[in-house]
Short mmCIF file of C-alpha atoms in Angstrom, two decimals:
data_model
loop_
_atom_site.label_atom_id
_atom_site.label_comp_id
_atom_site.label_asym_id
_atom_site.label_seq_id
_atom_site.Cartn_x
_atom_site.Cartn_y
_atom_site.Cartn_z
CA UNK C 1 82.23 -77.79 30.80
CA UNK C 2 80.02 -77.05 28.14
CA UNK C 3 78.23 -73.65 28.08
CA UNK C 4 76.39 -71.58 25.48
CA UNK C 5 77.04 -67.86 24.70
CA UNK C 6 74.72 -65.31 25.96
CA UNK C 7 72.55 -67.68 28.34
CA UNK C 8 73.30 -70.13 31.07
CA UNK C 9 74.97 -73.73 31.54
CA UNK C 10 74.06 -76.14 29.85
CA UNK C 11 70.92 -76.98 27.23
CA UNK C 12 67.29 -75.54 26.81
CA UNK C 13 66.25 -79.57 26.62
CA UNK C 14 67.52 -82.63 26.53
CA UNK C 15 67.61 -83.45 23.27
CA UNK C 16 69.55 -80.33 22.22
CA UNK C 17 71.88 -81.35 24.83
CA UNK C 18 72.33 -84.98 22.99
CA UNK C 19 73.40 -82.90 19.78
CA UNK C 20 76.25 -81.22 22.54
CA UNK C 21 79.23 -81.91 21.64
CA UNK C 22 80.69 -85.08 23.91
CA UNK C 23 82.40 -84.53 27.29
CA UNK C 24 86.49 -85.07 27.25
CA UNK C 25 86.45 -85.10 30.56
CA UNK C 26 84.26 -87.44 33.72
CA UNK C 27 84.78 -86.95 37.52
CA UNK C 28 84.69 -90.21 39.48
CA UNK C 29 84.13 -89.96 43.62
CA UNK C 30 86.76 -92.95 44.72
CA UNK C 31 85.89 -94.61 47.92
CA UNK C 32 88.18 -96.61 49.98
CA UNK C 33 85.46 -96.79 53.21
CA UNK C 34 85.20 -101.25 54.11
CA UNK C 35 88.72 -101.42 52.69
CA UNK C 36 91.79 -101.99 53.94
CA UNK C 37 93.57 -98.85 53.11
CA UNK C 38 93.42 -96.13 55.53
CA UNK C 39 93.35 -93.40 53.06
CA UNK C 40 90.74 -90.62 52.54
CA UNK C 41 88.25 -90.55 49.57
CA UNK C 42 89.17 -88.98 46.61
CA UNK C 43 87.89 -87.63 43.09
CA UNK C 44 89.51 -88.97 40.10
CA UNK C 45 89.52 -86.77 36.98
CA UNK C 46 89.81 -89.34 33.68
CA UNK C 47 90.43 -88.43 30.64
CA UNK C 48 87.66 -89.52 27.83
CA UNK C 49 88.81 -87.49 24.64
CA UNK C 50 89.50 -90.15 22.10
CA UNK C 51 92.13 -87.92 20.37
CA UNK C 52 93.96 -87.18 23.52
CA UNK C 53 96.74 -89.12 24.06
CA UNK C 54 96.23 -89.49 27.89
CA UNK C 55 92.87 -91.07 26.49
CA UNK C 56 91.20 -93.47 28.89
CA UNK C 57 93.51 -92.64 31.46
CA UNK C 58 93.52 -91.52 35.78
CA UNK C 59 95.04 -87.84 34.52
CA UNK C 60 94.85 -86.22 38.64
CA UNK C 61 93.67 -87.03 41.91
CA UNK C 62 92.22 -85.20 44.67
CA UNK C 63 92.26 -86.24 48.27
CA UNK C 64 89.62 -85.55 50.62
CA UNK C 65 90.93 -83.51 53.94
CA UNK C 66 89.02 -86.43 55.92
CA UNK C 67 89.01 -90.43 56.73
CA UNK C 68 86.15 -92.42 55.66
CA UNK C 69 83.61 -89.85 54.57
CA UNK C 70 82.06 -92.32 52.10
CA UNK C 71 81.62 -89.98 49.15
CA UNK C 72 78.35 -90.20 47.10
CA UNK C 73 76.24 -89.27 44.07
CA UNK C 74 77.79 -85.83 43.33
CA UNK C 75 75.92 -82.80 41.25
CA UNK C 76 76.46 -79.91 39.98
CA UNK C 77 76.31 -76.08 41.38
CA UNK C 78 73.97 -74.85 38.51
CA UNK C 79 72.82 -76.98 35.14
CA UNK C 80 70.15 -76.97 32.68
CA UNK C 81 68.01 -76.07 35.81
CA UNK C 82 69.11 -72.96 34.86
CA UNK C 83 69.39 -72.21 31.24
CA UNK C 84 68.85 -68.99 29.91
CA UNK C 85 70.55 -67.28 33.03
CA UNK C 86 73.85 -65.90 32.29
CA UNK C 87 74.99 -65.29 35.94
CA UNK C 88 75.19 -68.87 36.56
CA UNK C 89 78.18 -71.11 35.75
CA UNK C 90 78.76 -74.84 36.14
CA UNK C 91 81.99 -74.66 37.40
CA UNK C 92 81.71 -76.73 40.63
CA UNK C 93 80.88 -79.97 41.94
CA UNK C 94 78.77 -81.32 45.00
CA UNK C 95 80.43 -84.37 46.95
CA UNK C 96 78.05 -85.47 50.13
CA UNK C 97 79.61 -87.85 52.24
CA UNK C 98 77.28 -90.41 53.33
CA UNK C 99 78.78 -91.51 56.57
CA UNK C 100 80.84 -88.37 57.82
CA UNK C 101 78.12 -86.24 56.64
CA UNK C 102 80.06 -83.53 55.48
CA UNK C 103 79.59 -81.92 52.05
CA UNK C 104 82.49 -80.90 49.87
CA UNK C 105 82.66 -78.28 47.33
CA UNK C 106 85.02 -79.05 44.63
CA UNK C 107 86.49 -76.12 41.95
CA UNK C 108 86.30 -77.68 38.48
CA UNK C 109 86.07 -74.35 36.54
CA UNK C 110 89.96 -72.98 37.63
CA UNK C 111 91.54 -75.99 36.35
CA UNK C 112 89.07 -78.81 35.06
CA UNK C 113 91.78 -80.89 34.37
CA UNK C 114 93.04 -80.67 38.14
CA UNK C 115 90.48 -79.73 40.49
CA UNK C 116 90.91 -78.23 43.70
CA UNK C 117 89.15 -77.66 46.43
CA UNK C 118 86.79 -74.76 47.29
CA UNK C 119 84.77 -75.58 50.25
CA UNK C 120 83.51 -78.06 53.03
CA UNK C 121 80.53 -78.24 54.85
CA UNK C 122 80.95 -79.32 58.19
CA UNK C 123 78.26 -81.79 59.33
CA UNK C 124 77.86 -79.76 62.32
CA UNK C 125 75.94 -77.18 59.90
CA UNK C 126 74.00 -79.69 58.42
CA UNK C 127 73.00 -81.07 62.20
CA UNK C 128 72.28 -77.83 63.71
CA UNK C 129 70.71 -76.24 60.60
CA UNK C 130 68.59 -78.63 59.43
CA UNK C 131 67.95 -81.72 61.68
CA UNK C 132 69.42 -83.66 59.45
CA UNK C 133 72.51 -86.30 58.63
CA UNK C 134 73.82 -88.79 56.19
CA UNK C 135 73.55 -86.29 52.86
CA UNK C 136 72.97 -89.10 49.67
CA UNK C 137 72.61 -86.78 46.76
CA UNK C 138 72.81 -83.70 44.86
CA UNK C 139 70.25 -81.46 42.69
CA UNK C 140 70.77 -77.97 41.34
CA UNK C 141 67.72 -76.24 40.86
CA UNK C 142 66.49 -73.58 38.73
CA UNK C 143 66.05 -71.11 41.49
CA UNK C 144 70.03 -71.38 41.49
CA UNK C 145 70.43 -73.21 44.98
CA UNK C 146 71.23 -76.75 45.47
CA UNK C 147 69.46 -79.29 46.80
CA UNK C 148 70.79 -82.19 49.02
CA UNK C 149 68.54 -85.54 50.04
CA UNK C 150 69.26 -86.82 53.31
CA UNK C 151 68.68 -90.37 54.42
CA UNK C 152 69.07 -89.64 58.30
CA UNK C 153 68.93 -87.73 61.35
CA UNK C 154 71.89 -86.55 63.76
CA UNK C 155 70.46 -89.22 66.15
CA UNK C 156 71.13 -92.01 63.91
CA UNK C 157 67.69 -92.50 63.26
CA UNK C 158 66.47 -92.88 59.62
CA UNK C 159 64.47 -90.17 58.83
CA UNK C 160 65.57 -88.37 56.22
CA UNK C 161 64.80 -84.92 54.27
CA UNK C 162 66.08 -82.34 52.04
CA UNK C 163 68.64 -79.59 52.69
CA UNK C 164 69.34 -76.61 50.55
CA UNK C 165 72.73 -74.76 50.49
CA UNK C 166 73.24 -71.46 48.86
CA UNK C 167 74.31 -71.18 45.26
CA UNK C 168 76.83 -68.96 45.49
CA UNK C 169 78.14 -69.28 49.15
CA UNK C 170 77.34 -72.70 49.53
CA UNK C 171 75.86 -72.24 52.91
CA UNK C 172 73.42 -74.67 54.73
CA UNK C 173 69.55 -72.83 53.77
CA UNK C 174 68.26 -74.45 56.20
CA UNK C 175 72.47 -95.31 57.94
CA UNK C 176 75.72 -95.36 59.47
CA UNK C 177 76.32 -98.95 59.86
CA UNK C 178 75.71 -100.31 56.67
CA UNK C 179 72.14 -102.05 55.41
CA UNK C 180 71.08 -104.45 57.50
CA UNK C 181 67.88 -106.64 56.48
CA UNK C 182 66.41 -107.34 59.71
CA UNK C 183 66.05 -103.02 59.50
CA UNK C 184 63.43 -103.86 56.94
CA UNK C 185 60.84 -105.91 59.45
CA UNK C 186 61.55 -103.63 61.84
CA UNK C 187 60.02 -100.83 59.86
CA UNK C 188 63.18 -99.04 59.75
CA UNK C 189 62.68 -98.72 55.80
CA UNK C 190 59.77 -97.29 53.40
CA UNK C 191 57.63 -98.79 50.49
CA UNK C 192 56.06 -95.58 49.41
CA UNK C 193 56.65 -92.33 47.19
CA UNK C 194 55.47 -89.21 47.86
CA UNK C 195 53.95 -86.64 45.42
CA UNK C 196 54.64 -83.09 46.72
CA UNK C 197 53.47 -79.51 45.34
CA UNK C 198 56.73 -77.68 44.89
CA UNK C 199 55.51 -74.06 44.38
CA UNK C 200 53.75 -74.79 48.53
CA UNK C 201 55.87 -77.38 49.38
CA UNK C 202 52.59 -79.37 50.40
CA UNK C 203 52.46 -82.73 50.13
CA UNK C 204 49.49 -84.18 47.60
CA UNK C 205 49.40 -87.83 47.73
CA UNK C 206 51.49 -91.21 49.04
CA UNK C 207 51.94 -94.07 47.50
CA UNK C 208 52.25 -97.47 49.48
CA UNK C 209 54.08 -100.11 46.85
CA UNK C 210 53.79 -102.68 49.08
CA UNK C 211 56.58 -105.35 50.00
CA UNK C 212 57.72 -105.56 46.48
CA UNK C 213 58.56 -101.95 46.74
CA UNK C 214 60.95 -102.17 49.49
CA UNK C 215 62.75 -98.86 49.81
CA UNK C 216 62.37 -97.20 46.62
CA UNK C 217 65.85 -95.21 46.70
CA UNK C 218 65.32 -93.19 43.57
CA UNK C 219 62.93 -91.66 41.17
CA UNK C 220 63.46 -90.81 38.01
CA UNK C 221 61.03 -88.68 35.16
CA UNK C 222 61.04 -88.96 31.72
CA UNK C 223 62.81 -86.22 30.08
CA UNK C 224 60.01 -85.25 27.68
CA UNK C 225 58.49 -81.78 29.60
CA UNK C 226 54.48 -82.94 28.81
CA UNK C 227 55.07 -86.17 30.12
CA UNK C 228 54.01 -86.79 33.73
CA UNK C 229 54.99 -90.25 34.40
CA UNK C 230 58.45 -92.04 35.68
CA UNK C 231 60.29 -94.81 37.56
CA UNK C 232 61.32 -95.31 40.65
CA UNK C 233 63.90 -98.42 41.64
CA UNK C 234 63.17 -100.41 44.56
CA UNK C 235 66.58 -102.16 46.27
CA UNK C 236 65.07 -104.66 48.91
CA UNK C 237 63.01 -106.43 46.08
CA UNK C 238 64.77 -105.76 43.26
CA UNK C 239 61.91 -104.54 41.67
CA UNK C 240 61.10 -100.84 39.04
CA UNK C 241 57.67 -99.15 39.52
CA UNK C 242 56.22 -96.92 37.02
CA UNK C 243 54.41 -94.28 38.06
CA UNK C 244 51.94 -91.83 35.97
CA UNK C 245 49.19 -88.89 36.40
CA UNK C 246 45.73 -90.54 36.10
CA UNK C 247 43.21 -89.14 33.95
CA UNK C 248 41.42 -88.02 37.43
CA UNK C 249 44.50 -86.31 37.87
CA UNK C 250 45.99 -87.85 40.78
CA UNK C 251 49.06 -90.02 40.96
CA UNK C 252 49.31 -94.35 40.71
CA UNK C 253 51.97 -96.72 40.20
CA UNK C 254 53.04 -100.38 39.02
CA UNK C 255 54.65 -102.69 39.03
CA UNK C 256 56.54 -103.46 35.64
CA UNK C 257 60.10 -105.62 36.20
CA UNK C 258 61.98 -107.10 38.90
CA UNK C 259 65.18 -108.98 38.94
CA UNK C 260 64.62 -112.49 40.80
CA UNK C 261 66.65 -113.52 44.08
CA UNK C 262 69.52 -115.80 43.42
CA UNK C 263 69.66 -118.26 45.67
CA UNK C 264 73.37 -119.03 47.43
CA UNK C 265 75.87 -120.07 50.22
CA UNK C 266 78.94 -118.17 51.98
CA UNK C 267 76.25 -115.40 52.31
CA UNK C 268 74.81 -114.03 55.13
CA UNK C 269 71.20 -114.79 54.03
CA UNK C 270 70.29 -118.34 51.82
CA UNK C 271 68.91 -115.64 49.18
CA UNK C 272 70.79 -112.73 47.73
CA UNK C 273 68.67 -110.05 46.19
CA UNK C 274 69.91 -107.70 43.41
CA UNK C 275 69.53 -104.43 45.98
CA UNK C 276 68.78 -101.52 42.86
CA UNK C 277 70.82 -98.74 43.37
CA UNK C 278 71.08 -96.61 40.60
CA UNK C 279 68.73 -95.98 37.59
CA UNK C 280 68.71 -93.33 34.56
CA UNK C 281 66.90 -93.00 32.16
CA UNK C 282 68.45 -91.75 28.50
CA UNK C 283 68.01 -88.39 27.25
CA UNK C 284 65.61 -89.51 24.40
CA UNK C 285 63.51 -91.57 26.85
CA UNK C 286 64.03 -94.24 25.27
CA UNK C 287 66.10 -96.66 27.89
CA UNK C 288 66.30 -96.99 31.20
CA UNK C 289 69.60 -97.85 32.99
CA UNK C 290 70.22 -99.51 37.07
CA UNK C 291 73.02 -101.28 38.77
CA UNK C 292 72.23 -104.06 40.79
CA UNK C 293 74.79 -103.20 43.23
CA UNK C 294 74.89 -107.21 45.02
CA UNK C 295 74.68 -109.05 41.69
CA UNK C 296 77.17 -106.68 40.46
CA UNK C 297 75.66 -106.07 36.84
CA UNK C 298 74.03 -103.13 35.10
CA UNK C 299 71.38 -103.05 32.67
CA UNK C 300 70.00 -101.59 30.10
CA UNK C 301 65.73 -101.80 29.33
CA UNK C 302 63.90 -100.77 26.23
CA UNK C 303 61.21 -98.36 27.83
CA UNK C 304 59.76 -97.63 24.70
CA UNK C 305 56.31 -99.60 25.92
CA UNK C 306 56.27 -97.45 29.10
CA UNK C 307 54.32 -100.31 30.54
CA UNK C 308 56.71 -103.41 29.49
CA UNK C 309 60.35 -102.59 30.03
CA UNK C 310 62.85 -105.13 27.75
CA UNK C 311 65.75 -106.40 28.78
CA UNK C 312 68.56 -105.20 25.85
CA UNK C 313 71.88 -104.77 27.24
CA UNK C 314 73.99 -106.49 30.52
CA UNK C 315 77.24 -106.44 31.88
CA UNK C 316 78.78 -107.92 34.89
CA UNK C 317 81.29 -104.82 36.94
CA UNK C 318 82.02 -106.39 40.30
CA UNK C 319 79.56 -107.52 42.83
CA UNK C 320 79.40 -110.42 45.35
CA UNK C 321 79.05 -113.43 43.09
CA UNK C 322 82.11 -113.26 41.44
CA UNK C 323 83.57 -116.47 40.28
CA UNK C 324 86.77 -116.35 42.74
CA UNK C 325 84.80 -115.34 45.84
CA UNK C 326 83.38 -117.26 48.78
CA UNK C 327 79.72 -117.51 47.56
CA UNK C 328 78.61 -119.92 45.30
CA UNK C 329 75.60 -119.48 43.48
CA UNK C 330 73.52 -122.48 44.00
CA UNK C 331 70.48 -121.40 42.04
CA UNK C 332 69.81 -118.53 39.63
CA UNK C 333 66.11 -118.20 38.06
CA UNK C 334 67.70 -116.48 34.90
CA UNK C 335 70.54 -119.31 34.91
CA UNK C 336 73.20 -117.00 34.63
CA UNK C 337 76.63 -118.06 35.42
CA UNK C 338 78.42 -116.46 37.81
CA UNK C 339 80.67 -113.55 36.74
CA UNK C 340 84.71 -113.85 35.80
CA UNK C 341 85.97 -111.00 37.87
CA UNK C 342 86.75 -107.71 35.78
CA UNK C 343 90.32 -106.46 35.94
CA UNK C 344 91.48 -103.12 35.30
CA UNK C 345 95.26 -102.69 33.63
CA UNK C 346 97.23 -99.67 34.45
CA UNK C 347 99.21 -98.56 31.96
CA UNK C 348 102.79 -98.69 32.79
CA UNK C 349 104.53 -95.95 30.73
CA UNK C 350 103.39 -92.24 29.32
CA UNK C 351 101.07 -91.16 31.81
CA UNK C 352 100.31 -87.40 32.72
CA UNK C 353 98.36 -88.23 36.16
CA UNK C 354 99.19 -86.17 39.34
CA UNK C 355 98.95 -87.18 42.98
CA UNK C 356 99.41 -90.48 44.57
CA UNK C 357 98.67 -93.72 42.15
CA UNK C 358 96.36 -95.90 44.70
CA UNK C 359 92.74 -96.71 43.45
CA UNK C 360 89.51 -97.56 45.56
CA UNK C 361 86.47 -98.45 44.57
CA UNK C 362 84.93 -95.93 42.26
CA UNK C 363 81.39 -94.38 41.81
CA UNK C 364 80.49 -92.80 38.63
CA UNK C 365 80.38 -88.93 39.68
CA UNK C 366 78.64 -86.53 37.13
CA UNK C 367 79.82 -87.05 33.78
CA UNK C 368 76.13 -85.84 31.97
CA UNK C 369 75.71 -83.02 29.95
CA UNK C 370 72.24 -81.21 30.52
CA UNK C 371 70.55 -82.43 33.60
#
């Protein structure tokens, strides 16, 4: 909960944020949604403080009020969006729920150690409001609101948009079923990126990436202020983009990696793609981070030739082609073996955690200082 005396939360840049001291606590949405435990979603609070002797540890819990909301990328109320203005404080944290479509407001600046919470959205707000459904993720701004991308409609349908809810009363400003690949040829999913104005909200330019850029889910900028280029991860293809200003000044894109198709059985295709979720990019703009949420590995690039990402870092979390499961990997262009499955221990004795001591599956919440 870092903050700096006489200005707002957290860090005039990113860099001066990466001299911050480091964070002893992380928030962790917990989702038990295609499970079989009937339990609502919750927020774990772990403790990261190497000198703490709860270090490394589940240290409270926080149950959602609601079944199978399917919690998502959470944010803050007000960040570095807002440095330099002392009325704002980032003491609370965004949960959309991607199915239910609510949006919970969580109070981490009462207790951060236990939060509570503060307020929900109802989706019937969202609906009536806006138009819209299925809220993905979270953005404070500088203008002190927050901004929520949508990836639906109340109809079901899949166009998507952006809500904004009040910073301080968190009041609506004005894919249910799961990914399905046949939704792809049906034109149920992009391939482009837009380039918007955002002092007219007018849009300036699309994009088309073409088949390899099968819904691009998120975009990413480089951190450095005078730069004007970024990424963008595609999930269908498994492919990143780059895209940069032109000297005429408008906006292009390219293709610079994709991770191949693994070919299997036991799945419901012959071919499993990686599906990007994911990506970051570090605070010195020097790496650039994605989960490849089928394959079950994240990875870590070199972006320090903008054009010709390198491959420096991999590990293997979870994902379908575990070594125990029912699908066999029958050919793998980067002849990878398949995955040993990754077990968490619980500790047994001398821990401080609160509430009920059942994990889900777990998303990394907001754990970043700055941005």
């Amino acid at each position: 909960m870092t903050s700096c005396s006489g200005c707002g939360p957290g860090y005039n840049s990113p860099l001066e944020a990466m001299k911050g001291p480091r964070e002893e606590i992380v928030y962790l949405p917990c989702i038990y949604r295609n499970t079989a435990t009937l339990k609502p979603d919750y927020l774990a609070t772990v403790d990261v403080d190497p000198k703490s002797p709860t270090y490394c540890q589940v240290i409270h819990r926080l149950p959602m009020p609601n079944l199978r909301d399917e919690l998502h990328h959470s944010g803050w109320n007000a960040c570095s969006s807002c440095f330099g203005d002392a009325t704002k404080k980032r003491n609370r944290l965004i949960l959309p729920s991607l199915i239910s479509s609510r949006i919970y407001v969580i109070d981490v600046g009462t207790n951060a150690r236990a939060p509570r919470m503060h307020k929900m959205v109802e989706p019937v707000d969202l609906y009536w409001k806006c138009g819209l459904a299925n809220p993905h993720t979270s953005h404070c701004l500088g203008s002190g609101q927050i901004m929520i991308s949508c990836m639906g409609d109340p109809s079901g349908n899949g166009k998507g948009g952006f809500a904004l809810l009040d910073g301080e009363t968190f009041e609506v400003i004005a894919l249910v079923d799961g990914f399905d690949p046949a939704h792809f040829k049906e034109g149920h999913y992009g391939t482009c990126i837009h380039v918007w104005d955002w002092t007219s909200h007018r849009k300036l330019q699309t994009i088309d990436l073409g088949e390899d850029g099968a819904i691009p889910l998120e975009v990413r900028f480089l951190h450095e202020p005078s730069a004007t280029e970024g990424y963008v991860g595609c999930a269908l293809r498994g492919s990143v983009f780059r895209f940069y200003k032109t000297p005429k000044g408008d906006w292009a894109a390219e293709k610079v990696l994709s991770v191949p198709n693994k070919k299997v059985e036991g799945w419901m295709l012959p071919e499993m793609p990686s599906l990007i979720t994911d990506i970051l990019i570090s605070l010195d703009d020097r790496f650039l981070y994605f989960s490849n949420w089928l394959h079950g590995d994240v990875r870590q690039y070199d972006i320090s030739d903008r054009r010709n990402p390198r491959l420096v870092g991999q590990v293997f979390l979870g994902g379908s082609i575990l070594s125990d499961g029912p699908i066999r990997v029958l050919e793998d262009p980067e002849n990878q073996p398949q995955p040993r499955p990754r077990i968490i221990q619980v500790p047994q004795t001398g821990s401080s955690e609160t509430g009920n001591s059942e994990t889900g599956n777990s998303e990394t919440g907001s754990s970043e200082t700055g941005n």
